[in-house]
Amino acid sequence: MRRESRVERSTSDMAGGNRFYFPTKAPESPAFYTGRAAFMDTVDTLERAISHARRILSARQLLPVPDFARETFPATKPQWKGMGNMFNVVGTRMRPKNYKKITSLLNQLAECYNVAHVGDAPSVARATKNVLDMFGRVDAPIEDLEGQKKPVTIDDAGRAYARGRRKEASARVWVIPTKTTDNPSVVMDPEFFHEKILKSYRKITELPTTSVLINNVPLAQYFVNPADRERVLRPLKLTGLLGAFNVFALSRGGGTTGQSGAVAHGLAQALAAHVPEADLILRRALLIRRDPRVVERKKAGRAKARKKYTWVKR
Amino acid sequence: VDKFSALGSSQKRENTWQPFHSLHAPPKPSELTLSALVAAGAHFGHSKALMNPHYAPFAYGTRAGVVLIDLDKTLPHIRRAANVVRGVAARGGTIVFIGTRPELAPAVRKAAHRMSYNAYHIGEKWKPGTLTNKHSLFGFDVVRSTKIVPDLAVFLNPLHNMSAIRECTLEHIPTIGVVDSNVDPRIVMYPIPANDDSIRTLELIAGLLSIAGRDGIE
C-alpha cells in the first residue's frame, strides 16, 4: 500500500534502494553504520579540535613545550564528568573503555589549553576552553584521589566512620573518643594514664572505659567466644588506646570469626583517622589491611577444595 | 629549512610530496599517474603460492616469489570505480566507505567527511546484520524513518569483510573493493586490483574515490 507522506521522497532509484514504499531520509551522522554514532562523532570532534589546536600552536612555535614552561603548568589533573553525566554531553551511554578514550582525548586537549594559556594564544585558549567546559566536572573534589582509597574523615560530632570486611562479613564501625580528654593523641602517652590511675585510686569508676556495642549488643554478650572478643579489642590494646574510645558497630554476613574480624578491621581504620601515630603501629600489625583469606573454592574432580576422592589402583 | 635551493634545487616543501599528503591531499582521479601508484607501493601482491587463480588477469608476473599487480589494469579500474562513485553521488545516493583495520579508520573517516553529505564510514568492525537484521540493530522507529540500506559500498579490505559483502549482495548493493592477489576479484562488482597491505595505497584510493564523490555532489 503506497503511503503519501509529508516527508520528502527518497532520491535513490539505484539498485539497493528502499525495499519499503515509505519515503525516508538518509542518516544524519557519517558514523551511522558504526552503531555508535554519537560516541564516534564526539571522538571525531575532539580529535579535530586537538589537531587544529596543535597545528596553530606549532605554527606559533609554542609546541613542543620546553621544560621550563612545563613547570608553570597547573599541577592538578583536570576533572571530567563521570560516566553518568557524560551521557548527557555525548548522547549515549558508554562502556568504560570508550569513556577512557574520551577522557584521554580531553586530557590532550587540556594540555593544548595549558600551552595556549601560558604561551599567550588567546583564540586557541578560548576555543579549547569552550569545548572543555562542556565536559568538565562542576563539583570537582579538592584533592585528586584517582586510584587512591578515600580517607576516613571525622565528622562534627567527633565520630570516625569506617567499614571493615573479613571473609563474607562486613561491618560499619563508628568510633568516638570517651570523655577523658579533648586531644586523643595525648592518650598515647603512658604518663597520662599513670597520672589518671593515681588520681582515681579510690574511684575506680573514674577510669576511662571503652564500651563496645555490636548490633546494639555489648561485646561480651554478642561474642561468646573469647578469641572473637580479643580479636575485636586487639587494635585498641596494641596502640594502648583501650579506654580512650567507644565503639559502635553494625555487622552483617558471615559468622562469628568473620564479623569479629570485620569489626576489628573497621575499628583499626577509624583509630588511624583519630590518632595518626597509631596508623603505623596498626599497619605493622596488619590490622589496617583487609585480610584477603577467604574460603577456597571447590574444584572439579575433588570432593572439596583440597580433599581428593579415594585413590583407586584400577 | 631550505638547504639546497642555493645549490640549484627547485624542490621545496610546497612542491614535493609530504607523508601527510596521502591522507589530506590526494590527487584527483583524472590526475592519477602510474608513478603515483608505484610510489605508493600499489603493485606489490602476496606470495605466489597464495595467489587466487581468478586473479591471473590482473597479475603482471612474479618476482622473488611475490606476485606483481599489473598497474596498467589498475588505472582503468580505478577510473571506472571513480565514475561509479561520481554517478551514485550525483543522483543523491548514499555511499559507505569501509576500512576495518585501525590504520584505515582515519582514511575512511576523512573520505566520508570530504563528501559533505550522503557519505558514511565504518572504521571498526562491521556489525553483522546491519542490512539483513536492521530492525534488531537500529529499532523500528529508526528503520521506518531513516534510509538504512546504502546505494554503494566501498571496501578497502574486502577479504576481512566477507559477511558485509554478502549482506550487500543480498540487498543488491553495488560494491567496489580493493582486491589483492590472494583475493577472488569476483566477490565485488567493481574490483580495483592493488596492494591492500599498503596504507598509503588505500589512503590514495579512498581519497580518489571521495574526491570523485564530492565532484558528483556538486
XYZ file of C-alpha atoms in Angstrom:
532
model
C 0.000 0.000 0.000
C 1.562 3.243 -1.050
C 1.574 5.914 1.595
C 1.573 9.585 0.627
C 3.619 11.286 3.295
C 4.695 14.770 4.239
C 8.348 13.642 4.221
C 10.259 14.234 1.018
C 10.610 11.402 -1.381
C 13.722 9.277 -1.255
C 16.015 10.300 -4.064
C 17.526 6.891 -4.598
C 16.428 4.923 -7.649
C 19.503 2.715 -7.639
C 19.579 -0.990 -7.003
C 19.885 -1.317 -3.281
C 17.309 1.412 -2.734
C 14.371 1.172 -0.421
C 12.502 -2.013 -0.030
C 9.648 -0.160 1.615
C 7.344 2.301 -0.027
C 7.709 4.806 2.803
C 9.705 7.881 1.780
C 12.730 8.204 4.084
C 15.752 10.393 4.577
C 19.409 9.411 4.740
C 21.071 9.062 8.157
C 22.397 12.260 9.728
C 25.736 11.180 11.141
C 28.597 9.900 8.938
C 29.279 7.331 11.654
C 25.740 5.904 11.500
C 26.803 2.426 10.406
C 29.321 2.009 13.239
C 26.344 1.676 15.598
C 27.904 4.224 17.969
C 27.265 7.403 16.024
C 27.077 9.782 18.969
C 30.276 8.446 20.528
C 32.192 8.436 17.241
C 31.048 11.963 16.458
C 32.254 13.153 19.861
C 35.612 11.428 19.343
C 35.853 12.971 15.888
C 35.076 16.464 17.215
C 37.679 16.178 19.955
C 40.359 14.789 17.645
C 39.768 17.579 15.160
C 39.910 20.177 17.934
C 43.208 18.701 19.146
C 44.810 18.592 15.699
C 43.582 22.103 14.896
C 44.927 23.496 18.177
C 48.241 21.676 17.761
C 48.656 22.968 14.222
C 48.181 26.581 15.287
C 50.397 26.219 18.353
C 53.159 24.555 16.299
C 52.970 27.367 13.767
C 53.368 29.838 16.649
C 56.411 27.826 17.845
C 54.711 27.061 21.172
C 54.933 23.308 20.617
C 56.906 21.199 21.607
C 56.816 22.622 25.115
C 60.215 23.391 26.704
C 60.887 22.076 30.209
C 60.966 25.442 31.927
C 57.478 26.249 30.590
C 56.120 22.867 31.609
C 56.813 23.684 35.251
C 54.438 26.625 35.102
C 51.527 24.408 34.093
C 48.953 23.624 36.811
C 49.955 20.510 38.741
C 46.445 19.150 39.329
C 44.890 16.926 36.719
C 41.642 18.211 35.208
C 38.436 16.595 36.445
C 35.913 15.336 33.915
C 32.269 14.427 34.256
C 31.504 10.918 35.430
C 30.113 8.238 33.126
C 26.543 9.146 34.055
C 26.874 12.882 33.357
C 28.974 12.305 30.269
C 25.935 10.532 28.821
C 24.166 13.905 28.697
C 27.007 15.520 26.753
C 27.838 12.681 24.375
C 24.299 11.431 23.850
C 24.766 7.705 24.537
C 25.768 5.510 27.412
C 29.384 4.394 27.154
C 31.444 1.429 28.192
C 34.427 2.146 30.469
C 36.758 1.578 27.509
C 35.007 4.236 25.447
C 34.789 6.609 28.436
C 38.551 6.286 28.899
C 39.075 7.060 25.224
C 37.128 10.304 25.612
C 38.894 11.314 28.838
C 42.304 10.662 27.295
C 41.378 12.921 24.357
C 40.120 15.545 26.807
C 43.412 15.389 28.686
C 45.262 16.001 25.426
C 43.007 18.958 24.689
C 43.572 20.270 28.216
C 47.321 20.111 27.548
C 46.750 22.243 24.425
C 44.755 24.681 26.541
C 47.586 24.931 29.068
C 50.092 25.650 26.303
C 47.813 28.269 24.737
C 47.086 29.879 28.107
C 50.718 30.045 29.245
C 52.063 30.848 25.795
C 49.550 33.638 25.185
C 47.473 32.331 22.280
C 44.075 33.687 23.361
C 41.980 32.489 20.405
C 43.144 28.894 20.786
C 42.752 29.099 24.575
C 39.221 30.433 24.248
C 38.150 27.833 21.681
C 39.578 24.881 23.626
C 38.117 26.200 26.887
C 34.653 26.265 25.317
C 34.984 22.604 24.360
C 36.499 21.569 27.704
C 33.834 23.338 29.751
C 31.185 21.085 28.210
C 32.940 18.042 29.674
C 34.357 19.485 32.875
C 33.168 18.366 36.257
C 31.453 21.139 38.171
C 31.782 19.742 41.692
C 35.425 18.785 41.497
C 36.976 17.493 44.719
C 39.890 19.490 46.109
C 42.377 16.665 46.076
C 42.991 14.351 43.171
C 42.242 10.959 44.653
C 42.304 8.924 41.484
C 43.456 5.409 42.255
C 43.676 6.093 45.995
C 41.453 4.983 48.807
C 39.013 7.582 50.156
C 40.388 8.744 53.535
C 38.402 8.197 56.721
C 37.088 11.540 58.000
C 35.959 12.669 61.441
C 32.599 14.430 61.465
C 31.420 17.390 63.571
C 30.363 15.185 66.460
C 33.837 13.657 66.696
C 32.927 10.279 65.196
C 35.127 8.416 62.750
C 33.244 6.047 60.439
C 34.917 3.153 58.687
C 33.898 -0.094 57.012
C 35.585 -3.352 57.776
C 35.388 -6.672 55.964
C 36.538 -10.211 56.695
C 35.508 -13.366 54.828
C 31.837 -12.903 53.950
C 31.133 -10.449 56.796
C 31.124 -6.670 56.695
C 30.864 -4.150 59.486
C 30.156 -0.449 59.772
C 32.099 0.968 62.692
C 31.744 4.334 64.444
C 34.489 5.306 66.870
C 34.139 8.261 69.208
C 36.539 9.362 71.976
C 35.470 8.853 75.567
C 35.297 11.912 77.821
C 38.873 11.698 79.130
C 40.472 14.491 77.170
C 39.913 16.712 74.146
C 43.109 15.648 72.461
C 43.102 11.890 71.761
C 46.800 11.910 70.812
C 47.738 12.709 74.417
C 46.168 9.462 75.454
C 49.054 7.549 73.799
C 51.430 8.957 76.382
C 51.895 6.406 79.237
C 52.400 9.237 81.735
C 48.851 10.430 81.067
C 47.238 7.166 82.112
C 49.501 6.665 85.135
C 48.513 10.071 86.416
C 44.870 9.327 85.809
C 45.094 5.977 87.651
C 46.938 7.525 90.624
C 44.392 10.303 90.900
C 41.429 7.970 90.772
C 42.950 5.338 93.029
C 39.851 5.236 95.160
C 37.340 5.977 92.387
C 37.571 3.075 90.025
C 34.500 4.393 88.213
C 36.511 7.397 87.080
C 38.770 5.178 85.000
C 38.077 5.681 81.302
C 36.348 2.604 79.869
C 35.832 1.505 76.293
C 32.297 0.305 75.671
C 31.858 -1.769 72.506
C 28.384 -2.262 71.079
C 27.857 -4.558 68.088
C 24.369 -4.538 66.582
C 23.343 -2.715 69.755
C 24.527 -5.619 71.896
C 27.531 -5.418 74.260
C 30.701 -7.185 73.157
C 30.645 -9.850 75.865
C 27.090 -10.775 75.003
C 27.483 -10.713 71.212
C 30.713 -12.705 71.005
C 30.625 -15.648 73.356
C 33.979 -16.965 72.142
C 36.910 -15.254 73.966
C 39.032 -15.402 70.765
C 36.467 -13.235 68.947
C 36.369 -10.734 71.829
C 40.168 -10.468 71.829
C 40.174 -10.013 68.076
C 37.825 -7.027 68.293
C 39.861 -5.337 71.056
C 43.295 -6.027 69.544
C 43.641 -2.676 67.715
C 42.965 -0.786 70.968
C 45.315 -2.918 73.024
C 48.222 -2.746 70.596
C 48.085 1.041 70.449
C 47.416 1.460 74.165
C 44.124 3.202 73.468
C 41.912 0.875 75.459
C 39.683 3.215 77.410
C 40.142 6.146 75.076
C 37.401 5.365 72.571
C 33.908 3.979 72.430
C 32.928 1.724 69.568
C 29.554 1.224 67.945
C 29.377 -1.291 65.108
C 26.731 -2.774 62.824
C 27.823 -6.034 61.246
C 26.187 -8.373 58.821
C 27.047 -11.516 56.982
C 29.474 -14.295 57.726
C 29.879 -15.996 61.067
C 31.426 -15.086 64.432
C 35.021 -15.063 63.259
C 34.188 -13.076 60.123
C 32.128 -10.473 61.974
C 34.718 -10.038 64.729
C 37.435 -9.635 62.093
C 35.324 -7.131 60.169
C 34.673 -5.042 63.291
C 38.386 -5.114 64.122
C 39.235 -4.019 60.554
C 36.835 -1.074 60.661
C 37.951 -0.169 64.186
C 41.612 -0.092 63.133
C 40.879 2.250 60.218
C 38.837 4.593 62.381
C 41.532 4.633 65.076
C 44.123 5.549 62.467
C 41.939 8.517 61.500
C 41.621 9.702 65.111
C 45.234 9.101 66.179
C 47.719 9.344 63.281
C 50.541 7.856 65.399
C 48.510 4.687 65.737
C 48.428 4.241 61.976
C 51.986 2.939 61.775
C 51.518 0.515 64.664
C 48.322 -0.876 63.184
C 49.860 -1.168 59.722
C 52.824 -3.172 61.066
C 50.370 -5.437 62.858
C 48.453 -5.937 59.574
C 45.225 -4.676 61.115
C 44.603 -1.925 58.533
C 44.983 -4.466 55.749
C 41.801 -6.200 54.629
C 42.501 -9.860 55.348
C 42.318 -11.497 51.907
C 41.869 -15.053 53.188
C 38.503 -16.432 52.083
C 37.066 -19.915 51.733
C 38.806 -21.676 48.832
C 36.532 -22.831 46.033
C 35.674 -26.427 45.368
C 37.300 -27.894 42.255
C 36.063 -30.369 39.683
C 37.345 -33.911 40.264
C 37.754 -33.362 44.002
C 35.351 -33.701 46.910
C 36.286 -30.264 48.337
C 38.920 -27.625 47.650
C 41.766 -29.947 48.557
C 40.158 -33.215 49.612
C 40.514 -35.785 46.876
C 38.409 -38.848 46.270
C 39.737 -42.195 47.371
C 42.544 -43.294 45.072
C 41.759 -46.491 43.216
C 44.505 -48.542 41.618
C 42.386 -49.517 38.636
C 64.819 24.525 6.493
C 65.949 25.405 2.986
C 69.378 23.942 2.420
C 69.546 23.098 -1.243
C 67.979 25.983 -3.146
C 71.363 27.770 -3.143
C 72.828 24.693 -4.816
C 70.307 24.788 -7.651
C 67.460 22.614 -6.367
C 63.943 23.752 -7.122
C 62.326 21.247 -4.764
C 60.720 22.795 -1.717
C 58.272 21.608 0.928
C 55.443 23.213 -1.017
C 56.069 21.366 -4.273
C 57.175 17.940 -3.015
C 55.168 15.075 -1.673
C 54.908 15.010 2.135
C 53.766 11.959 4.139
C 50.572 13.699 5.246
C 49.559 14.227 1.608
C 48.399 10.632 1.197
C 45.582 11.294 3.682
C 44.984 15.022 3.394
C 45.935 15.912 -0.194
C 45.162 13.007 -2.551
C 45.212 13.542 -6.312
C 42.079 13.808 -8.417
C 41.095 10.641 -10.306
C 41.861 12.355 -13.617
C 45.344 13.321 -12.348
C 46.338 9.873 -11.121
C 49.558 8.569 -12.679
C 51.197 5.172 -12.781
C 54.236 6.558 -10.980
C 51.991 7.721 -8.122
C 50.678 4.164 -7.815
C 54.190 2.692 -7.915
C 55.372 5.216 -5.307
C 52.508 4.172 -3.058
C 53.504 0.522 -3.462
C 50.233 -0.493 -5.121
C 51.899 -3.084 -7.318
C 53.006 -5.476 -4.569
C 50.867 -8.576 -4.289
C 51.183 -11.500 -1.915
C 53.138 -14.685 -2.219
C 52.928 -16.662 -5.438
C 51.706 -19.739 -3.591
C 48.749 -17.835 -2.182
C 47.634 -16.291 -5.466
C 43.981 -16.835 -6.262
C 43.677 -18.460 -9.724
C 40.981 -15.972 -10.738
C 43.439 -13.148 -10.186
C 45.552 -14.166 -13.198
C 44.241 -11.409 -15.496
C 45.429 -8.769 -13.023
C 48.870 -10.230 -12.345
C 51.812 -8.793 -14.263
C 54.101 -11.592 -13.135
C 56.082 -12.780 -10.171
C 59.436 -11.769 -8.754
C 61.157 -13.242 -5.718
C 58.094 -15.362 -5.028
C 55.828 -12.294 -4.865
C 53.054 -11.543 -7.345
C 53.265 -8.139 -9.032
C 49.996 -6.488 -9.903
C 49.571 -5.056 -13.400
C 49.104 -1.349 -12.843
C 48.076 -0.907 -16.473
C 44.883 -2.672 -15.421
C 44.666 -0.943 -12.030
C 44.425 2.536 -13.501
C 41.338 1.973 -15.699
C 39.677 0.027 -12.886
C 40.215 2.956 -10.514
C 38.785 5.346 -13.104
C 35.764 3.127 -13.577
C 35.194 2.920 -9.822
C 35.548 6.698 -9.568
C 32.921 7.112 -12.289
C 30.583 4.802 -10.380
C 31.069 6.813 -7.179
C 30.558 10.076 -9.024
C 27.407 8.818 -10.713
C 25.892 7.486 -7.482
C 26.681 10.679 -5.611
C 25.289 12.872 -8.413
C 21.969 11.020 -8.232
C 21.731 11.535 -4.481
C 22.803 8.047 -3.477
C 24.431 7.185 -0.154
C 27.937 5.736 -0.098
C 29.629 3.794 2.715
C 33.415 3.632 2.987
C 34.519 0.527 4.850
C 38.048 0.034 6.145
C 38.021 -2.161 9.209
C 41.669 -2.033 10.266
C 42.680 0.573 12.884
C 45.153 2.131 10.420
C 42.390 2.645 7.879
C 39.908 4.318 10.235
C 41.253 7.857 9.644
C 41.246 7.277 5.872
C 37.592 6.210 5.649
C 36.564 8.936 8.085
C 38.321 11.574 6.009
C 36.770 10.152 2.827
C 33.273 10.319 4.328
C 33.784 13.855 5.605
C 35.179 15.042 2.280
C 31.775 14.430 0.767
C 29.629 16.837 2.703
C 26.598 14.546 2.943
C 25.376 11.095 1.894
C 28.731 9.528 2.810
C 29.399 7.258 5.776
C 32.354 5.439 7.217
C 33.000 2.253 9.148
C 36.499 2.211 10.673
C 35.837 -0.666 13.067
C 34.043 -3.934 12.822
C 31.039 -4.112 10.512
C 28.091 -5.024 12.700
C 26.707 -8.303 11.279
C 23.064 -7.839 10.422
C 23.313 -4.135 9.681
C 21.391 -4.659 6.465
C 19.735 -8.046 6.978
C 18.712 -7.586 10.616
C 18.214 -3.847 10.754
C 15.129 -3.959 12.967
C 17.111 -5.580 15.790
C 20.119 -3.343 15.425
C 18.500 0.038 14.890
C 14.975 -0.336 16.180
C 11.631 0.016 14.404
C 11.431 3.808 14.589
C 14.835 4.338 13.005
C 14.158 1.780 10.259
C 10.850 3.418 9.370
C 12.201 6.957 9.273
C 15.781 6.508 8.003
C 17.157 5.029 4.832
C 19.473 2.381 6.195
C 20.325 0.486 3.013
C 23.066 2.428 1.187
C 23.424 2.745 -2.572
C 27.123 1.888 -2.840
C 29.703 0.207 -0.620
C 33.448 0.801 -0.980
C 35.644 -1.821 0.707
C 39.296 -1.126 1.420
C 39.819 -4.655 2.778
C 37.118 -6.909 1.304
C 38.832 -10.116 2.420
C 38.083 -9.351 6.084
C 34.544 -8.187 5.430
C 33.035 -11.141 3.633
C 29.887 -11.016 5.777
C 29.433 -7.373 4.840
C 29.893 -8.190 1.141
C 27.377 -10.993 1.477
C 24.833 -8.631 3.039
C 25.419 -6.135 0.244
C 24.783 -8.812 -2.385
C 21.621 -9.920 -0.603
C 20.386 -6.333 -0.577
C 21.500 -5.732 -4.206
C 24.023 -3.027 -3.347
C 26.862 -2.468 -5.862
C 30.285 -2.897 -4.294
C 33.720 -1.502 -5.048
C 36.685 -3.274 -3.454
C 40.473 -3.148 -3.401
C 41.459 -6.722 -4.256
C 44.912 -8.121 -3.622
C 46.423 -11.179 -5.296
C 45.100 -13.623 -2.706
C 41.511 -12.466 -3.219
C 38.991 -13.633 -5.831
C 38.219 -10.422 -7.731
C 34.670 -11.567 -8.441
C 33.473 -11.020 -4.880
C 32.923 -7.304 -5.576
C 31.205 -5.738 -8.539
C 33.956 -3.238 -9.395
C 37.321 -4.617 -8.258
C 40.406 -2.422 -8.019
C 43.491 -4.630 -8.222
C 46.008 -3.085 -5.813
C 48.017 -3.816 -2.693
C 45.749 -3.941 0.337
C 48.636 -4.124 2.805
C 49.932 -0.678 1.961
C 48.231 2.061 3.979
C 49.451 4.675 1.528
C 47.760 2.895 -1.387
C 44.477 2.544 0.460
C 44.514 6.168 1.599
C 45.208 7.151 -2.000
C 42.311 5.097 -3.368
C 39.883 6.202 -0.626
C 40.878 9.811 -1.259
C 40.463 9.442 -5.037
C 37.001 7.934 -4.722
C 35.886 10.530 -2.183
C 37.041 13.339 -4.466
C 35.002 11.758 -7.250
C 32.030 11.597 -4.904
C 32.477 15.223 -3.937
C 32.524 16.197 -7.611
C 29.349 14.205 -8.144
C 27.558 16.080 -5.389
C 28.500 19.476 -6.788
